[in-house]
């Protein structure tokens, strides 16, 4: 059983999601703490200016960020800050709309045993069914692989972040101007060493289809936004082409 600390991000009003997460974690034998999610509108103006680079997101994202996306990012920032305020080597972070699979405790125990030497910054616990793998090695013999990605997938639903990773993220991603899961895909901008567990050891719950914080309606993209989105995809493809993906052999030294 892993002794890594575990937190799940949850809004105070989302009692049903909190109860479901608490029940799942207890069934897995995992002790966890609830990390109160950030409701962006409740943040003082000076904090909003500190965390977010532009009121209209005129940065590297193709459209303005909604308050839900900003609050979601700040919630993850709080998780990373909590790790650095502790003496722990790494932290398991979940959003509250995930389904924990039976293989999760085994994966976390194996991650706990990995070297704490800066060879990894983040290990994603959720990914695509048919992942584009750059390289891989056994995390749990005969069951789970530690993988490096050709293209880091979206979703920040569940991951393990190391102290080195938290330091790197907090140093380079404040202020932010993209959603958190998109920022992680641009790992090459700040040398983030992201790996994954394959196959995934968590899944998205049915409630993930309905966000509890992204209440705004999705507006149709303008011509300018479509152009900016295309440019962003080009930047992502270019960065992935030129950057050298981290190798699992650097982590699985033992």
GROMACS .gro file of C-alpha atoms in nm:
model
  254
    1UNK     CA    1   0.000   0.000   0.000
    2UNK     CA    2   0.130   0.344  -0.089
    3UNK     CA    3   0.214   0.589   0.183
    4UNK     CA    4   0.213   0.882  -0.057
    5UNK     CA    5  -0.020   1.161   0.058
    6UNK     CA    6  -0.341   1.187  -0.144
    7UNK     CA    7  -0.568   1.487  -0.201
    8UNK     CA    8  -0.882   1.529  -0.407
    9UNK     CA    9  -1.003   1.866  -0.534
   10UNK     CA   10  -1.364   1.936  -0.448
   11UNK     CA   11  -1.595   2.235  -0.422
   12UNK     CA   12  -1.772   2.278  -0.089
   13UNK     CA   13  -2.112   2.260  -0.258
   14UNK     CA   14  -2.036   1.927  -0.429
   15UNK     CA   15  -2.127   1.700  -0.140
   16UNK     CA   16  -2.229   1.406  -0.358
   17UNK     CA   17  -1.896   1.403  -0.540
   18UNK     CA   18  -1.710   1.437  -0.210
   19UNK     CA   19  -1.895   1.144  -0.058
   20UNK     CA   20  -1.833   0.928  -0.363
   21UNK     CA   21  -1.460   1.005  -0.364
   22UNK     CA   22  -1.432   0.945   0.011
   23UNK     CA   23  -1.605   0.610  -0.026
   24UNK     CA   24  -1.387   0.500  -0.317
   25UNK     CA   25  -1.066   0.595  -0.141
   26UNK     CA   26  -1.170   0.414   0.175
   27UNK     CA   27  -1.247   0.100  -0.024
   28UNK     CA   28  -0.897   0.120  -0.173
   29UNK     CA   29  -0.745   0.157   0.171
   30UNK     CA   30  -0.609   0.500   0.078
   31UNK     CA   31  -0.609   0.787   0.325
   32UNK     CA   32  -0.686   1.117   0.155
   33UNK     CA   33  -0.758   1.478   0.233
   34UNK     CA   34  -1.010   1.701   0.062
   35UNK     CA   35  -0.851   2.005  -0.101
   36UNK     CA   36  -1.117   2.280  -0.127
   37UNK     CA   37  -1.147   2.380  -0.491
   38UNK     CA   38  -1.105   2.746  -0.582
   39UNK     CA   39  -1.413   2.937  -0.690
   40UNK     CA   40  -1.249   3.204  -0.904
   41UNK     CA   41  -1.501   3.481  -0.834
   42UNK     CA   42  -1.431   3.450  -0.463
   43UNK     CA   43  -1.061   3.530  -0.501
   44UNK     CA   44  -0.958   3.888  -0.420
   45UNK     CA   45  -0.868   4.097  -0.724
   46UNK     CA   46  -0.500   4.109  -0.635
   47UNK     CA   47  -0.483   3.728  -0.622
   48UNK     CA   48  -0.659   3.702  -0.956
   49UNK     CA   49  -0.402   3.937  -1.110
   50UNK     CA   50  -0.119   3.737  -0.954
   51UNK     CA   51  -0.236   3.401  -1.084
   52UNK     CA   52  -0.382   3.492  -1.424
   53UNK     CA   53  -0.188   3.688  -1.683
   54UNK     CA   54  -0.475   3.864  -1.860
   55UNK     CA   55  -0.842   3.927  -1.796
   56UNK     CA   56  -0.913   3.821  -2.155
   57UNK     CA   57  -0.645   3.554  -2.186
   58UNK     CA   58  -0.463   3.732  -2.466
   59UNK     CA   59  -0.169   3.502  -2.416
   60UNK     CA   60  -0.086   3.165  -2.568
   61UNK     CA   61  -0.436   3.016  -2.556
   62UNK     CA   62  -0.669   3.061  -2.850
   63UNK     CA   63  -0.968   3.199  -2.658
   64UNK     CA   64  -1.049   3.371  -2.328
   65UNK     CA   65  -1.045   3.144  -2.026
   66UNK     CA   66  -1.367   3.104  -1.830
   67UNK     CA   67  -1.382   3.145  -1.455
   68UNK     CA   68  -1.415   2.770  -1.416
   69UNK     CA   69  -1.091   2.706  -1.603
   70UNK     CA   70  -0.914   2.967  -1.393
   71UNK     CA   71  -1.049   2.823  -1.070
   72UNK     CA   72  -0.951   2.473  -1.178
   73UNK     CA   73  -0.594   2.583  -1.248
   74UNK     CA   74  -0.571   2.762  -0.912
   75UNK     CA   75  -0.694   2.448  -0.737
   76UNK     CA   76  -0.404   2.251  -0.886
   77UNK     CA   77  -0.165   2.531  -0.792
   78UNK     CA   78  -0.287   2.497  -0.434
   79UNK     CA   79  -0.214   2.124  -0.447
   80UNK     CA   80   0.143   2.185  -0.566
   81UNK     CA   81   0.194   2.452  -0.301
   82UNK     CA   82   0.069   2.214  -0.031
   83UNK     CA   83   0.331   1.959  -0.134
   84UNK     CA   84   0.613   2.209  -0.099
   85UNK     CA   85   0.479   2.317   0.239
   86UNK     CA   86   0.510   1.956   0.359
   87UNK     CA   87   0.806   1.724   0.400
   88UNK     CA   88   0.668   1.473   0.148
   89UNK     CA   89   0.856   1.366  -0.165
   90UNK     CA   90   0.546   1.353  -0.388
   91UNK     CA   91   0.170   1.405  -0.383
   92UNK     CA   92  -0.120   1.220  -0.547
   93UNK     CA   93  -0.379   1.463  -0.686
   94UNK     CA   94  -0.730   1.370  -0.802
   95UNK     CA   95  -1.016   1.574  -0.935
   96UNK     CA   96  -1.347   1.464  -0.786
   97UNK     CA   97  -1.499   1.316  -1.103
   98UNK     CA   98  -1.279   1.009  -1.134
   99UNK     CA   99  -1.340   0.640  -1.087
  100UNK     CA  100  -1.063   0.455  -0.906
  101UNK     CA  101  -0.967   0.122  -1.060
  102UNK     CA  102  -0.848  -0.185  -0.871
  103UNK     CA  103  -0.491  -0.146  -0.999
  104UNK     CA  104  -0.449   0.200  -0.843
  105UNK     CA  105  -0.301   0.103  -0.502
  106UNK     CA  106  -0.044  -0.120  -0.668
  107UNK     CA  107   0.056   0.161  -0.905
  108UNK     CA  108   0.092   0.413  -0.622
  109UNK     CA  109   0.303   0.174  -0.418
  110UNK     CA  110   0.534   0.126  -0.717
  111UNK     CA  111   0.557   0.502  -0.773
  112UNK     CA  112   0.638   0.552  -0.406
  113UNK     CA  113   0.939   0.322  -0.456
  114UNK     CA  114   1.078   0.526  -0.747
  115UNK     CA  115   1.392   0.734  -0.687
  116UNK     CA  116   1.341   1.084  -0.553
  117UNK     CA  117   1.625   1.231  -0.760
  118UNK     CA  118   1.455   1.468  -1.004
  119UNK     CA  119   1.433   1.207  -1.279
  120UNK     CA  120   1.055   1.254  -1.294
  121UNK     CA  121   0.824   1.549  -1.230
  122UNK     CA  122   0.479   1.406  -1.291
  123UNK     CA  123   0.326   1.066  -1.355
  124UNK     CA  124  -0.023   1.074  -1.505
  125UNK     CA  125  -0.265   0.808  -1.385
  126UNK     CA  126  -0.515   0.856  -1.667
  127UNK     CA  127  -0.460   0.855  -2.042
  128UNK     CA  128  -0.596   0.739  -2.374
  129UNK     CA  129  -0.695   0.375  -2.435
  130UNK     CA  130  -0.445   0.347  -2.719
  131UNK     CA  131  -0.162   0.567  -2.602
  132UNK     CA  132   0.112   0.704  -2.829
  133UNK     CA  133   0.415   0.576  -2.641
  134UNK     CA  134   0.769   0.704  -2.690
  135UNK     CA  135   0.930   0.446  -2.462
  136UNK     CA  136   0.826   0.223  -2.172
  137UNK     CA  137   0.941  -0.004  -1.893
  138UNK     CA  138   0.782  -0.221  -1.623
  139UNK     CA  139   0.634  -0.029  -1.331
  140UNK     CA  140   0.453  -0.335  -1.193
  141UNK     CA  141   0.592  -0.650  -1.353
  142UNK     CA  142   0.336  -0.816  -1.579
  143UNK     CA  143   0.067  -0.559  -1.504
  144UNK     CA  144   0.156  -0.191  -1.549
  145UNK     CA  145   0.404   0.002  -1.761
  146UNK     CA  146   0.569   0.333  -1.691
  147UNK     CA  147   0.554   0.518  -2.022
  148UNK     CA  148   0.690   0.831  -2.184
  149UNK     CA  149   0.460   1.001  -2.433
  150UNK     CA  150   0.502   1.096  -2.795
  151UNK     CA  151   0.238   1.358  -2.714
  152UNK     CA  152   0.130   1.419  -2.356
  153UNK     CA  153  -0.248   1.364  -2.339
  154UNK     CA  154  -0.500   1.611  -2.200
  155UNK     CA  155  -0.676   1.577  -1.865
  156UNK     CA  156  -0.544   1.657  -1.521
  157UNK     CA  157  -0.792   1.419  -1.359
  158UNK     CA  158  -0.531   1.225  -1.163
  159UNK     CA  159  -0.154   1.228  -1.133
  160UNK     CA  160   0.141   1.208  -0.897
  161UNK     CA  161   0.361   1.518  -0.880
  162UNK     CA  162   0.709   1.515  -0.727
  163UNK     CA  163   0.866   1.797  -0.527
  164UNK     CA  164   1.088   1.877  -0.824
  165UNK     CA  165   0.781   1.890  -1.047
  166UNK     CA  166   0.587   2.114  -0.809
  167UNK     CA  167   0.880   2.353  -0.782
  168UNK     CA  168   0.916   2.366  -1.160
  169UNK     CA  169   0.545   2.424  -1.218
  170UNK     CA  170   0.508   2.694  -0.955
  171UNK     CA  171   0.816   2.873  -1.084
  172UNK     CA  172   0.714   2.872  -1.450
  173UNK     CA  173   0.332   2.864  -1.454
  174UNK     CA  174   0.243   3.165  -1.241
  175UNK     CA  175   0.083   3.359  -1.393
  176UNK     CA  176  -0.092   3.113  -1.624
  177UNK     CA  177  -0.277   3.189  -1.946
  178UNK     CA  178  -0.394   2.844  -2.058
  179UNK     CA  179  -0.604   2.569  -1.893
  180UNK     CA  180  -0.398   2.344  -1.667
  181UNK     CA  181  -0.429   2.032  -1.882
  182UNK     CA  182  -0.323   2.226  -2.192
  183UNK     CA  183  -0.026   2.378  -2.008
  184UNK     CA  184   0.095   2.028  -1.916
  185UNK     CA  185   0.092   1.930  -2.282
  186UNK     CA  186   0.351   2.204  -2.343
  187UNK     CA  187   0.597   2.022  -2.117
  188UNK     CA  188   0.891   2.119  -2.337
  189UNK     CA  189   0.855   2.489  -2.247
  190UNK     CA  190   0.979   2.432  -1.893
  191UNK     CA  191   1.153   2.096  -1.923
  192UNK     CA  192   0.878   1.912  -1.737
  193UNK     CA  193   0.949   1.539  -1.721
  194UNK     CA  194   0.604   1.383  -1.757
  195UNK     CA  195   0.541   1.009  -1.759
  196UNK     CA  196   0.229   0.796  -1.738
  197UNK     CA  197   0.096   0.467  -1.609
  198UNK     CA  198  -0.031   0.235  -1.882
  199UNK     CA  199  -0.295   0.111  -1.885
  200UNK     CA  200  -0.471   0.381  -1.687
  201UNK     CA  201  -0.541   0.309  -1.321
  202UNK     CA  202  -0.829   0.556  -1.298
  203UNK     CA  203  -1.120   0.634  -1.529
  204UNK     CA  204  -1.350   0.932  -1.571
  205UNK     CA  205  -1.676   0.907  -1.382
  206UNK     CA  206  -2.007   0.975  -1.556
  207UNK     CA  207  -2.023   1.309  -1.374
  208UNK     CA  208  -1.713   1.428  -1.563
  209UNK     CA  209  -1.940   1.503  -1.858
  210UNK     CA  210  -2.106   1.778  -1.653
  211UNK     CA  211  -1.864   2.019  -1.489
  212UNK     CA  212  -1.964   2.162  -1.154
  213UNK     CA  213  -1.756   2.477  -1.205
  214UNK     CA  214  -1.767   2.544  -1.579
  215UNK     CA  215  -2.120   2.679  -1.591
  216UNK     CA  216  -2.072   2.918  -1.882
  217UNK     CA  217  -2.201   2.816  -2.223
  218UNK     CA  218  -1.946   2.736  -2.490
  219UNK     CA  219  -1.951   3.017  -2.748
  220UNK     CA  220  -1.889   2.943  -3.114
  221UNK     CA  221  -1.527   3.011  -3.205
  222UNK     CA  222  -1.460   3.323  -3.408
  223UNK     CA  223  -1.244   3.320  -3.720
  224UNK     CA  224  -0.957   3.477  -3.523
  225UNK     CA  225  -0.989   3.212  -3.252
  226UNK     CA  226  -0.981   2.935  -3.511
  227UNK     CA  227  -0.661   3.082  -3.654
  228UNK     CA  228  -0.508   3.109  -3.308
  229UNK     CA  229  -0.610   2.751  -3.229
  230UNK     CA  230  -0.441   2.631  -3.547
  231UNK     CA  231  -0.126   2.825  -3.452
  232UNK     CA  232  -0.134   2.671  -3.104
  233UNK     CA  233  -0.154   2.322  -3.252
  234UNK     CA  234   0.141   2.399  -3.476
  235UNK     CA  235   0.342   2.517  -3.175
  236UNK     CA  236   0.251   2.199  -2.989
  237UNK     CA  237   0.348   1.978  -3.282
  238UNK     CA  238   0.672   2.168  -3.337
  239UNK     CA  239   0.769   2.149  -2.973
  240UNK     CA  240   0.700   1.776  -2.956
  241UNK     CA  241   0.898   1.721  -3.276
  242UNK     CA  242   1.212   1.898  -3.157
  243UNK     CA  243   1.206   1.821  -2.785
  244UNK     CA  244   1.350   1.495  -2.661
  245UNK     CA  245   1.094   1.299  -2.461
  246UNK     CA  246   1.225   1.181  -2.122
  247UNK     CA  247   1.321   0.815  -2.106
  248UNK     CA  248   1.180   0.574  -1.851
  249UNK     CA  249   1.523   0.418  -1.807
  250UNK     CA  250   1.623   0.737  -1.622
  251UNK     CA  251   1.354   0.660  -1.365
  252UNK     CA  252   1.361   0.280  -1.351
  253UNK     CA  253   1.725   0.263  -1.251
  254UNK     CA  254   1.663   0.006  -0.984
   0.00000   0.00000   0.00000
